[in-house]
Each structure stands twice: as structure tokens, then as C-alpha cells.
mmCIF file of C-alpha atoms and ligand atoms in Angstrom:
data_model
loop_
_atom_site.group_PDB
_atom_site.id
_atom_site.type_symbol
_atom_site.label_atom_id
_atom_site.label_comp_id
_atom_site.label_asym_id
_atom_site.label_seq_id
_atom_site.Cartn_x
_atom_site.Cartn_y
_atom_site.Cartn_z
ATOM 1 C CA MET A 1415 -0.024 -0.101 0.118
ATOM 2 C CA GLU A 1416 1.366 3.432 -1.052
ATOM 3 C CA ILE A 1417 1.299 6.003 1.842
ATOM 4 C CA LYS A 1418 1.246 9.785 0.849
ATOM 5 C CA THR A 1419 -0.324 11.558 3.608
ATOM 6 C CA VAL A 1420 0.102 11.189 7.404
ATOM 7 C CA MET A 1421 -1.700 12.704 10.493
ATOM 8 C CA VAL A 1422 0.149 13.026 13.749
ATOM 9 C CA ILE A 1423 -1.793 13.329 16.885
ATOM 10 C CA GLY A 1424 -0.244 15.265 19.958
ATOM 11 C CA ALA A 1425 2.410 17.721 19.286
ATOM 12 C CA GLY A 1426 4.369 17.306 22.186
ATOM 13 C CA GLN A 1427 7.905 16.190 22.364
ATOM 14 C CA MET A 1428 7.523 12.861 20.253
ATOM 15 C CA GLY A 1429 4.575 14.256 17.849
ATOM 16 C CA ALA A 1430 6.609 17.225 16.999
ATOM 17 C CA GLY A 1431 9.504 14.949 16.258
ATOM 18 C CA ILE A 1432 7.475 12.102 14.171
ATOM 19 C CA ALA A 1433 5.687 15.173 12.131
ATOM 20 C CA GLN A 1434 9.320 16.408 11.403
ATOM 21 C CA VAL A 1435 10.808 13.152 9.923
ATOM 22 C CA CYS A 1436 7.837 12.261 8.235
ATOM 23 C CA ALA A 1437 7.986 15.703 6.164
ATOM 24 C CA MET A 1438 11.606 15.128 5.720
ATOM 25 C CA ALA A 1439 10.836 11.874 3.998
ATOM 26 C CA GLY A 1440 8.380 13.465 1.674
ATOM 27 C CA TYR A 1441 4.812 12.615 3.317
ATOM 28 C CA GLU A 1442 2.328 15.310 3.493
ATOM 29 C CA VAL A 1443 1.845 15.969 7.235
ATOM 30 C CA THR A 1444 -0.770 17.143 9.427
ATOM 31 C CA LEU A 1445 0.227 18.050 12.955
ATOM 32 C CA HIS A 1446 -2.839 17.804 15.412
ATOM 33 C CA ASP A 1447 -3.326 18.797 19.095
ATOM 34 C CA ILE A 1448 -6.207 19.833 21.279
ATOM 35 C CA LYS A 1449 -4.863 23.441 21.320
ATOM 36 C CA GLU A 1450 -3.478 25.966 19.031
ATOM 37 C CA GLU A 1451 -0.815 27.181 21.209
ATOM 38 C CA ILE A 1452 0.700 23.894 22.037
ATOM 39 C CA ILE A 1453 0.787 23.051 18.051
ATOM 40 C CA GLU A 1454 2.694 26.555 17.660
ATOM 41 C CA LYS A 1455 4.937 25.245 20.331
ATOM 42 C CA GLY A 1456 5.453 21.795 18.364
ATOM 43 C CA VAL A 1457 6.045 23.667 14.932
ATOM 44 C CA PHE A 1458 8.680 26.039 16.483
ATOM 45 C CA ALA A 1459 10.798 23.163 17.691
ATOM 46 C CA ILE A 1460 10.419 21.673 14.221
ATOM 47 C CA GLN A 1461 11.414 24.947 12.718
ATOM 48 C CA GLN A 1462 14.419 25.280 15.246
ATOM 49 C CA ASN A 1463 15.607 21.476 14.100
ATOM 50 C CA ILE A 1464 15.301 22.249 10.528
ATOM 51 C CA TYR A 1465 17.143 25.527 10.519
ATOM 52 C CA ARG A 1466 20.020 23.774 12.834
ATOM 53 C CA ALA A 1467 20.187 21.133 10.184
ATOM 54 C CA VAL A 1468 20.883 23.905 7.432
ATOM 55 C CA GLU A 1469 23.504 25.675 9.666
ATOM 56 C CA LYS A 1470 25.313 22.456 9.977
ATOM 57 C CA SER A 1471 24.932 21.831 6.253
ATOM 58 C CA ARG A 1472 23.021 18.677 6.482
ATOM 59 C CA MET A 1473 20.381 20.167 4.701
ATOM 60 C CA THR A 1474 19.951 22.892 1.981
ATOM 61 C CA GLU A 1475 17.821 25.981 2.604
ATOM 62 C CA VAL A 1476 15.412 24.652 -0.341
ATOM 63 C CA GLU A 1477 14.954 21.246 1.222
ATOM 64 C CA ALA A 1478 14.258 22.843 4.645
ATOM 65 C CA GLU A 1479 11.408 25.153 3.067
ATOM 66 C CA ASP A 1480 10.228 22.097 1.319
ATOM 67 C CA THR A 1481 10.064 20.264 4.460
ATOM 68 C CA LEU A 1482 8.455 22.803 6.465
ATOM 69 C CA GLN A 1483 5.666 23.392 3.613
ATOM 70 C CA LYS A 1484 4.926 19.735 3.799
ATOM 71 C CA ILE A 1485 3.557 20.275 7.602
ATOM 72 C CA CYS A 1486 0.131 21.770 7.963
ATOM 73 C CA THR A 1487 -1.695 21.855 11.542
ATOM 74 C CA SER A 1488 -5.211 21.435 12.789
ATOM 75 C CA THR A 1489 -6.963 21.253 16.062
ATOM 76 C CA HIS A 1490 -10.077 19.188 14.491
ATOM 77 C CA LEU A 1491 -9.620 15.259 14.638
ATOM 78 C CA HIS A 1492 -12.050 15.577 11.134
ATOM 79 C CA ALA A 1493 -8.621 16.613 9.290
ATOM 80 C CA ALA A 1494 -8.140 12.719 9.506
ATOM 81 C CA ALA A 1495 -10.719 12.278 6.946
ATOM 82 C CA HIS A 1496 -8.178 11.966 3.863
ATOM 83 C CA VAL A 1497 -5.224 10.514 5.294
ATOM 84 C CA ASP A 1498 -3.367 6.945 4.817
ATOM 85 C CA VAL A 1499 -1.878 6.685 8.050
ATOM 86 C CA VAL A 1500 -2.251 8.178 11.575
ATOM 87 C CA ILE A 1501 0.307 8.129 14.120
ATOM 88 C CA GLU A 1502 -0.970 8.723 17.562
ATOM 89 C CA ALA A 1503 1.218 10.220 20.114
ATOM 90 C CA ALA A 1504 -0.898 11.817 22.675
ATOM 91 C CA VAL A 1505 -0.441 11.367 26.397
ATOM 92 C CA GLU A 1506 0.251 7.882 27.617
ATOM 93 C CA ASN A 1507 -3.249 7.155 29.162
ATOM 94 C CA MET A 1508 -5.467 4.282 27.919
ATOM 95 C CA GLU A 1509 -8.584 6.432 27.987
ATOM 96 C CA THR A 1510 -7.123 9.119 25.983
ATOM 97 C CA LYS A 1511 -5.899 6.709 23.474
ATOM 98 C CA THR A 1512 -9.048 4.655 23.072
ATOM 99 C CA ASN A 1513 -11.117 7.785 22.682
ATOM 100 C CA ILE A 1514 -8.901 9.301 19.923
ATOM 101 C CA PHE A 1515 -9.001 5.602 18.100
ATOM 102 C CA ARG A 1516 -12.912 5.191 18.321
ATOM 103 C CA GLN A 1517 -13.025 8.539 16.758
ATOM 104 C CA LEU A 1518 -10.393 8.002 14.144
ATOM 105 C CA ASP A 1519 -12.410 4.901 13.142
ATOM 106 C CA GLU A 1520 -15.337 6.884 12.368
ATOM 107 C CA ILE A 1521 -13.480 9.631 10.624
ATOM 108 C CA THR A 1522 -10.782 8.048 8.566
ATOM 109 C CA PRO A 1523 -11.318 6.082 5.273
ATOM 110 C CA LYS A 1524 -11.325 2.411 5.478
ATOM 111 C CA HIS A 1525 -8.036 1.904 4.257
ATOM 112 C CA THR A 1526 -6.285 4.228 6.829
ATOM 113 C CA ILE A 1527 -3.871 2.394 9.192
ATOM 114 C CA LEU A 1528 -3.845 3.749 12.715
ATOM 115 C CA ALA A 1529 -0.476 3.439 14.469
ATOM 116 C CA THR A 1530 0.122 4.409 18.029
ATOM 117 C CA ASN A 1531 3.342 5.590 19.386
ATOM 118 C CA THR A 1532 2.548 4.126 22.977
ATOM 119 C CA SER A 1533 5.401 3.556 25.127
ATOM 120 C CA SER A 1534 3.908 0.697 27.049
ATOM 121 C CA LEU A 1535 -0.013 0.102 26.636
ATOM 122 C CA PRO A 1536 -1.309 -3.249 24.897
ATOM 123 C CA ILE A 1537 -2.103 -2.469 21.044
ATOM 124 C CA THR A 1538 -4.721 -5.062 21.089
ATOM 125 C CA GLU A 1539 -6.614 -3.496 23.742
ATOM 126 C CA ILE A 1540 -6.246 0.052 21.733
ATOM 127 C CA ALA A 1541 -7.178 -1.813 18.493
ATOM 128 C CA ALA A 1542 -10.389 -3.116 20.367
ATOM 129 C CA ALA A 1543 -11.756 0.397 20.523
ATOM 130 C CA THR A 1544 -12.005 0.173 16.588
ATOM 131 C CA LYS A 1545 -13.695 -1.874 14.099
ATOM 132 C CA ARG A 1546 -10.448 -2.262 12.061
ATOM 133 C CA GLN A 1547 -8.322 -4.088 14.593
ATOM 134 C CA ASP A 1548 -6.417 -5.673 11.486
ATOM 135 C CA LYS A 1549 -5.146 -2.150 10.750
ATOM 136 C CA VAL A 1550 -4.077 -0.960 14.219
ATOM 137 C CA ILE A 1551 -0.303 -1.216 14.931
ATOM 138 C CA GLY A 1552 2.409 -0.041 17.465
ATOM 139 C CA MET A 1553 5.145 2.475 15.966
ATOM 140 C CA HIS A 1554 7.217 3.270 18.783
ATOM 141 C CA PHE A 1555 9.599 6.004 18.129
ATOM 142 C CA MET A 1556 12.513 6.956 20.382
ATOM 143 C CA ASN A 1557 13.185 10.285 22.026
ATOM 144 C CA PRO A 1558 14.567 12.656 20.237
ATOM 145 C CA VAL A 1559 12.714 11.254 17.142
ATOM 146 C CA PRO A 1560 15.045 13.173 14.397
ATOM 147 C CA VAL A 1561 18.170 11.449 16.242
ATOM 148 C CA MET A 1562 17.384 7.954 17.525
ATOM 149 C CA LYS A 1563 17.560 5.241 15.014
ATOM 150 C CA LEU A 1564 15.330 2.522 16.589
ATOM 151 C CA VAL A 1565 11.231 2.059 15.844
ATOM 152 C CA GLU A 1566 9.789 -0.844 17.763
ATOM 153 C CA ILE A 1567 7.020 -2.313 15.430
ATOM 154 C CA ILE A 1568 4.361 -4.163 17.581
ATOM 155 C CA ARG A 1569 1.412 -6.034 15.955
ATOM 156 C CA GLY A 1570 -1.952 -6.193 18.108
ATOM 157 C CA LEU A 1571 -3.411 -9.779 18.047
ATOM 158 C CA ALA A 1572 -5.468 -9.003 14.675
ATOM 159 C CA THR A 1573 -2.832 -6.457 12.816
ATOM 160 C CA SER A 1574 -2.722 -7.810 9.253
ATOM 161 C CA GLN A 1575 0.645 -8.855 7.594
ATOM 162 C CA THR A 1576 0.030 -6.159 4.807
ATOM 163 C CA VAL A 1577 -0.257 -3.695 7.482
ATOM 164 C CA PHE A 1578 2.801 -4.743 9.316
ATOM 165 C CA GLU A 1579 4.640 -4.730 6.162
ATOM 166 C CA THR A 1580 3.578 -1.212 5.255
ATOM 167 C CA ILE A 1581 4.736 0.241 8.547
ATOM 168 C CA GLU A 1582 7.987 -1.669 8.634
ATOM 169 C CA ALA A 1583 8.540 -0.027 5.009
ATOM 170 C CA MET A 1584 7.460 3.449 6.348
ATOM 171 C CA ALA A 1585 9.780 3.255 9.019
ATOM 172 C CA ILE A 1586 12.696 2.462 6.532
ATOM 173 C CA LYS A 1587 11.821 5.570 4.626
ATOM 174 C CA LEU A 1588 11.725 7.650 7.792
ATOM 175 C CA ASN A 1589 15.531 6.584 7.821
ATOM 176 C CA LYS A 1590 15.015 4.263 11.023
ATOM 177 C CA ILE A 1591 15.729 0.527 11.700
ATOM 178 C CA PRO A 1592 12.384 -0.965 12.630
ATOM 179 C CA VAL A 1593 12.482 -3.801 15.221
ATOM 180 C CA GLU A 1594 9.551 -6.261 15.656
ATOM 181 C CA VAL A 1595 8.301 -6.844 19.177
ATOM 182 C CA ARG A 1596 5.451 -8.734 20.760
ATOM 183 C CA ASP A 1597 2.572 -7.079 22.514
ATOM 184 C CA TYR A 1598 3.758 -7.326 25.981
ATOM 185 C CA PRO A 1599 3.604 -4.288 28.698
ATOM 186 C CA GLY A 1600 6.580 -1.885 28.017
ATOM 187 C CA PHE A 1601 7.528 -4.074 24.840
ATOM 188 C CA VAL A 1602 11.315 -4.436 25.063
ATOM 189 C CA SER A 1603 12.549 -1.164 25.484
ATOM 190 C CA ASN A 1604 10.461 0.101 28.386
ATOM 191 C CA ARG A 1605 10.311 -3.173 30.010
ATOM 192 C CA ILE A 1606 14.135 -2.830 30.386
ATOM 193 C CA LEU A 1607 14.908 0.860 30.752
ATOM 194 C CA MET A 1608 11.949 1.869 33.055
ATOM 195 C CA PRO A 1609 12.420 -0.433 36.003
ATOM 196 C CA MET A 1610 16.249 0.983 35.823
ATOM 197 C CA ILE A 1611 14.963 4.168 35.760
ATOM 198 C CA ASN A 1612 12.475 3.681 38.779
ATOM 199 C CA GLU A 1613 15.563 2.007 40.879
ATOM 200 C CA ALA A 1614 17.597 5.110 40.151
ATOM 201 C CA ILE A 1615 14.564 7.306 41.707
ATOM 202 C CA TYR A 1616 14.576 4.683 44.740
ATOM 203 C CA SER A 1617 18.084 5.108 45.147
ATOM 204 C CA LEU A 1618 17.765 8.999 45.508
ATOM 205 C CA TYR A 1619 14.540 8.304 47.673
ATOM 206 C CA GLU A 1620 16.128 6.277 50.090
ATOM 207 C CA GLY A 1621 19.207 8.442 50.204
ATOM 208 C CA VAL A 1622 21.845 6.188 48.710
ATOM 209 C CA ALA A 1623 23.275 9.004 47.118
ATOM 210 C CA SER A 1624 22.638 12.577 45.310
ATOM 211 C CA LYS A 1625 20.998 12.702 42.014
ATOM 212 C CA GLU A 1626 24.350 13.708 40.480
ATOM 213 C CA ALA A 1627 26.211 11.039 42.261
ATOM 214 C CA ILE A 1628 23.433 8.371 40.696
ATOM 215 C CA ASP A 1629 23.909 10.013 37.374
ATOM 216 C CA ASN A 1630 27.499 9.862 37.316
ATOM 217 C CA VAL A 1631 27.799 6.214 38.399
ATOM 218 C CA MET A 1632 25.621 5.122 35.414
ATOM 219 C CA LYS A 1633 27.512 7.661 32.975
ATOM 220 C CA LEU A 1634 31.188 6.914 33.968
ATOM 221 C CA GLY A 1635 30.670 3.292 35.454
ATOM 222 C CA MET A 1636 28.225 1.949 32.551
ATOM 223 C CA ASN A 1637 29.209 4.146 29.787
ATOM 224 C CA HIS A 1638 25.421 5.366 29.454
ATOM 225 C CA PRO A 1639 25.260 8.791 27.272
ATOM 226 C CA MET A 1640 23.245 10.205 30.197
ATOM 227 C CA GLY A 1641 22.289 9.446 33.867
ATOM 228 C CA PRO A 1642 18.961 7.744 34.605
ATOM 229 C CA LEU A 1643 17.429 10.722 36.409
ATOM 230 C CA THR A 1644 18.522 13.236 33.573
ATOM 231 C CA LEU A 1645 16.989 10.647 31.083
ATOM 232 C CA ALA A 1646 13.774 10.470 33.229
ATOM 233 C CA ASP A 1647 13.565 14.417 32.975
ATOM 234 C CA PHE A 1648 14.022 13.972 29.173
ATOM 235 C CA ILE A 1649 11.219 11.260 28.767
ATOM 236 C CA GLY A 1650 8.857 13.257 31.077
ATOM 237 C CA LEU A 1651 8.263 12.079 34.699
ATOM 238 C CA ASP A 1652 4.407 11.936 33.888
ATOM 239 C CA THR A 1653 4.970 9.454 30.986
ATOM 240 C CA CYS A 1654 7.647 7.571 33.284
ATOM 241 C CA LEU A 1655 4.843 7.149 35.995
ATOM 242 C CA TYR A 1656 2.307 6.040 33.352
ATOM 243 C CA ILE A 1657 4.799 3.377 31.996
ATOM 244 C CA MET A 1658 5.638 2.060 35.468
ATOM 245 C CA GLU A 1659 1.848 1.939 36.327
ATOM 246 C CA THR A 1660 1.330 -0.183 32.916
ATOM 247 C CA LEU A 1661 4.332 -2.589 33.993
ATOM 248 C CA HIS A 1662 2.918 -3.087 37.489
ATOM 249 C CA GLN A 1663 -0.612 -3.545 36.311
ATOM 250 C CA GLY A 1664 0.357 -5.615 33.515
ATOM 251 C CA PHE A 1665 2.658 -8.179 34.984
ATOM 252 C CA GLY A 1666 1.171 -8.079 38.500
ATOM 253 C CA ASP A 1667 4.703 -7.942 40.011
ATOM 254 C CA ASP A 1668 5.493 -5.468 42.938
ATOM 255 C CA LYS A 1669 9.104 -5.242 41.361
ATOM 256 C CA TYR A 1670 7.492 -2.929 39.125
ATOM 257 C CA ARG A 1671 6.032 -0.603 41.647
ATOM 258 C CA PRO A 1672 6.524 3.062 40.968
ATOM 259 C CA CYS A 1673 8.571 4.841 43.479
ATOM 260 C CA PRO A 1674 6.716 7.215 46.054
ATOM 261 C CA LEU A 1675 9.093 10.058 44.930
ATOM 262 C CA LEU A 1676 7.914 9.763 41.133
ATOM 263 C CA ARG A 1677 4.483 10.054 42.100
ATOM 264 C CA LYS A 1678 5.283 12.979 44.363
ATOM 265 C CA TYR A 1679 7.126 14.921 41.735
ATOM 266 C CA VAL A 1680 4.253 14.319 38.844
ATOM 267 C CA ALA A 1681 1.823 15.465 41.573
ATOM 268 C CA ALA A 1682 3.752 18.665 41.919
ATOM 269 C CA GLY A 1683 3.737 19.017 38.342
ATOM 270 C CA TRP A 1684 7.745 18.606 38.012
ATOM 271 C CA LEU A 1685 7.374 16.726 34.758
ATOM 272 C CA GLY A 1686 10.943 17.240 33.885
ATOM 273 C CA LYS A 1687 12.478 19.257 30.847
ATOM 274 C CA LYS A 1688 9.319 19.892 29.006
ATOM 275 C CA VAL A 1689 8.068 22.190 31.955
ATOM 276 C CA GLY A 1690 11.554 23.360 33.065
ATOM 277 C CA LYS A 1691 11.702 21.369 36.233
ATOM 278 C CA GLY A 1692 12.201 17.531 37.253
ATOM 279 C CA PHE A 1693 15.045 16.134 39.014
ATOM 280 C CA TYR A 1694 17.174 19.030 37.559
ATOM 281 C CA GLU A 1695 16.342 22.468 36.372
ATOM 282 C CA TYR A 1696 16.273 23.580 32.776
ATOM 283 C CA SER A 1697 15.966 27.241 31.341
HETATM 284 P P1 NAI B 2558 3.879 15.204 25.728
HETATM 285 O O1 NAI B 2558 3.378 15.447 27.097
HETATM 286 O O2 NAI B 2558 5.207 15.883 25.205
HETATM 287 O O3 NAI B 2558 2.787 15.341 24.798
HETATM 288 C C1 NAI B 2558 1.533 14.911 24.633
HETATM 289 C C2 NAI B 2558 0.638 15.710 23.957
HETATM 290 O O4 NAI B 2558 -0.580 14.901 23.718
HETATM 291 C C3 NAI B 2558 0.308 17.168 24.459
HETATM 292 O O5 NAI B 2558 0.883 18.177 23.730
HETATM 293 C C4 NAI B 2558 -1.079 17.071 24.600
HETATM 294 O O6 NAI B 2558 -1.661 18.324 24.390
HETATM 295 C C5 NAI B 2558 -1.650 16.074 23.450
HETATM 296 N N1 NAI B 2558 -2.884 15.397 23.797
HETATM 297 C C6 NAI B 2558 -3.219 14.898 24.973
HETATM 298 N N2 NAI B 2558 -4.618 14.667 24.650
HETATM 299 C C7 NAI B 2558 -5.039 14.817 23.411
HETATM 300 C C8 NAI B 2558 -5.866 14.470 22.845
HETATM 301 N N3 NAI B 2558 -7.156 13.799 23.235
HETATM 302 N N4 NAI B 2558 -5.905 14.616 21.410
HETATM 303 C C9 NAI B 2558 -4.817 15.192 20.909
HETATM 304 N N5 NAI B 2558 -3.698 15.440 21.601
HETATM 305 C C10 NAI B 2558 -3.959 15.250 23.030
HETATM 306 O O7 NAI B 2558 4.193 13.689 25.719
HETATM 307 P P2 NAI B 2558 5.272 13.033 24.690
HETATM 308 O O8 NAI B 2558 6.643 12.661 25.530
HETATM 309 O O9 NAI B 2558 5.217 13.412 23.459
HETATM 310 O O10 NAI B 2558 4.522 11.641 24.584
HETATM 311 C C11 NAI B 2558 3.588 11.240 23.803
HETATM 312 C C12 NAI B 2558 3.476 9.686 23.518
HETATM 313 O O11 NAI B 2558 4.471 9.124 23.198
HETATM 314 C C13 NAI B 2558 2.935 9.024 24.929
HETATM 315 O O12 NAI B 2558 2.248 7.751 24.592
HETATM 316 C C14 NAI B 2558 4.400 8.368 25.383
HETATM 317 O O13 NAI B 2558 4.338 7.186 26.166
HETATM 318 C C15 NAI B 2558 4.965 8.132 23.876
HETATM 319 N N6 NAI B 2558 6.575 8.105 23.764
HETATM 320 C C16 NAI B 2558 7.227 8.981 24.753
HETATM 321 C C17 NAI B 2558 8.613 8.916 24.652
HETATM 322 C C18 NAI B 2558 9.294 9.966 25.590
HETATM 323 O O14 NAI B 2558 10.493 9.855 25.597
HETATM 324 N N7 NAI B 2558 8.572 10.899 26.092
HETATM 325 C C19 NAI B 2558 9.575 8.100 23.867
HETATM 326 C C20 NAI B 2558 8.475 7.224 23.045
HETATM 327 C C21 NAI B 2558 7.052 7.205 23.129
#
């Protein structure tokens, strides 16, 4: 199946990045969110990235203009009426996602593939909100999207082989490397990463070491490019909490219990880099 038009739902850190790489690969993109000012922020982030690429001679000015012109915006889900693929990157919450998928199932043409960038939620359950379970699939990008090579591709129970192959080919066209993963909570990436981050937060909570010390141990001792608390700030502490809750609920094992300190930070609105404050402060 040939894909020409893509809609990205959610213009946050992931949605903006996904819209950017889709436009760079030549797709016509509609970037959707619930509020105009959020979309403006998302488009601004894309422009900054593209202009930086021109400065570093990774893109010509003409290519930059072409890319930016491929992105239009909308606060109405009805803009999905003419797209071939939707990639949903709204908040990591099952009710929000199933609501969006239920509406998309009504609005989009029969052939439209509905993909979700969920970090941890069951694809099969999201698909069950639609009458096209064969056309629902997980397409899990990594943060920051323009930089990171991996896309986890997750089939729901009913996802068709054609849809899987179409999305796999699309990921390659986006200059990414697709890896197939089965539909279990957190897939592979967050099943391994998030308990490590949660354990780092427990180490801080129990006073084992300072935040800087915890990050330094993992950077200098394990050769991680950034420490787990910094990484948590970059991911978003609300997203980290949602993922830990999904793992805890999905596996029913207490080893996935979210750290109370993580809950406290989220309750305080200290969600990490995107709001300027998490474990660290950002200007
Ligand atoms: P974010 O908080 O930056 O953005 C989420 C966006 O969704 C917000 O702009 C919000 O206004 C919008 N939104 C909320 N309800 C909506 C609705 N009903 N319709 C349309 N838009 C709506 O979150 P982020 O980090 O971009 O995460 C988005 C998704 O990507 C989540 O499912 C998350 O688990 C996943 N993800 C996140 C990664 C990360 O490192 N932050 C990595 C990979 C996946």
C-alpha cells in the first residue's frame, strides 16, 4: 500500500519529532493537538531543528523550506478524513488513546492505518476500540525522534501482515531501523529501561546517593550517554509514571511498583525538561 499523507496526533515532544521526520521523508503531514498554542510550540521546535540542520549543512535551504511546507496543522480530528496513516502520540493514558482511536475509526477512510506511539500500553486493547483491528499497530519511536534510529513495531493480536509490512517499509523510509517486538507491557525498550530509571529514583528516595552521584555512576561506570535521572527528565516524569503503572498492572509483580518520589514529583507538576523542572532545572 502506498502512503502519501500522514496525520500525527499530539504535538508534544514525540509528536513534533515524528511530524518532522515524516515531512523530511516526503510525506504530507498534518500535525494535530487539542490547543493551537501547543501546536505552535511543536511547529517552533520543528523549525528550530530544521534551521539547525541547515546551519550544519545537513540540509539545503530549499530542502528545509520544502520540508516545512509539507506540514500543516489542525485542532480538529476531522482533518484525518483524507489521510493514509495516523500516528497517535498523545499522552500515555489508555482512556485518552481509546477515545482518539474510536473517533478516528469513524472519521478516516477504510484503508487508513491507525498506528500508536505508545511506550507501554497493549496494542490489542487500543485496537479493540475500533472496528478495524487488522489496521491498528504499534509504531514506537525513541526520543529525540530525529536523532534516534530505533522504531519498535508491535502487532496487535489481529494486525494484518500487509499493515505490518507497510509500517515496516514506512519506518525504513523515515531512515529508521524497525525492530519487531511482541505485544507485552513496555515491549522490550521500556520493560528494561523503565525499571532501571525507577530503581535510580528509589536510590535517590532512600538517600543512597545524590542525584548527581547516581547519574555519574551510570554515565562513568556503565558508559550510558546520560544518567537515569536526567533521562527521566528528558522522557517526562508523567510518562515514566504511566509506564511504570502499566508494567505494574500488566505483570502484577511488585518489582514494578512506581517509586513514591516519582508520584510526588508528578503530583507537584515537576514533569521534567518539558516544563523546566524535574530532578534538575532547565532554562
Ligand atoms: P507530551 O506530554 O510532550 O505530549 C503529549 C501531547 O498530547 C500534548 O501536547 C497534549 O496536549 C496532547 N494530547 C493530550 N490529549 C490529547 C487528545 N485527546 N488529542 C490530541 N492530543 C492530545 O508527551 P510525549 O513525550 O510527546 O509522549 C507522547 C506519547 O509518546 C506517549 O504515548 C508516550 O508514552 C510516547 N513516547 C514518549 C517517549 C518519551 O521519551 N517522552 C518516547 C517514546 C514514546
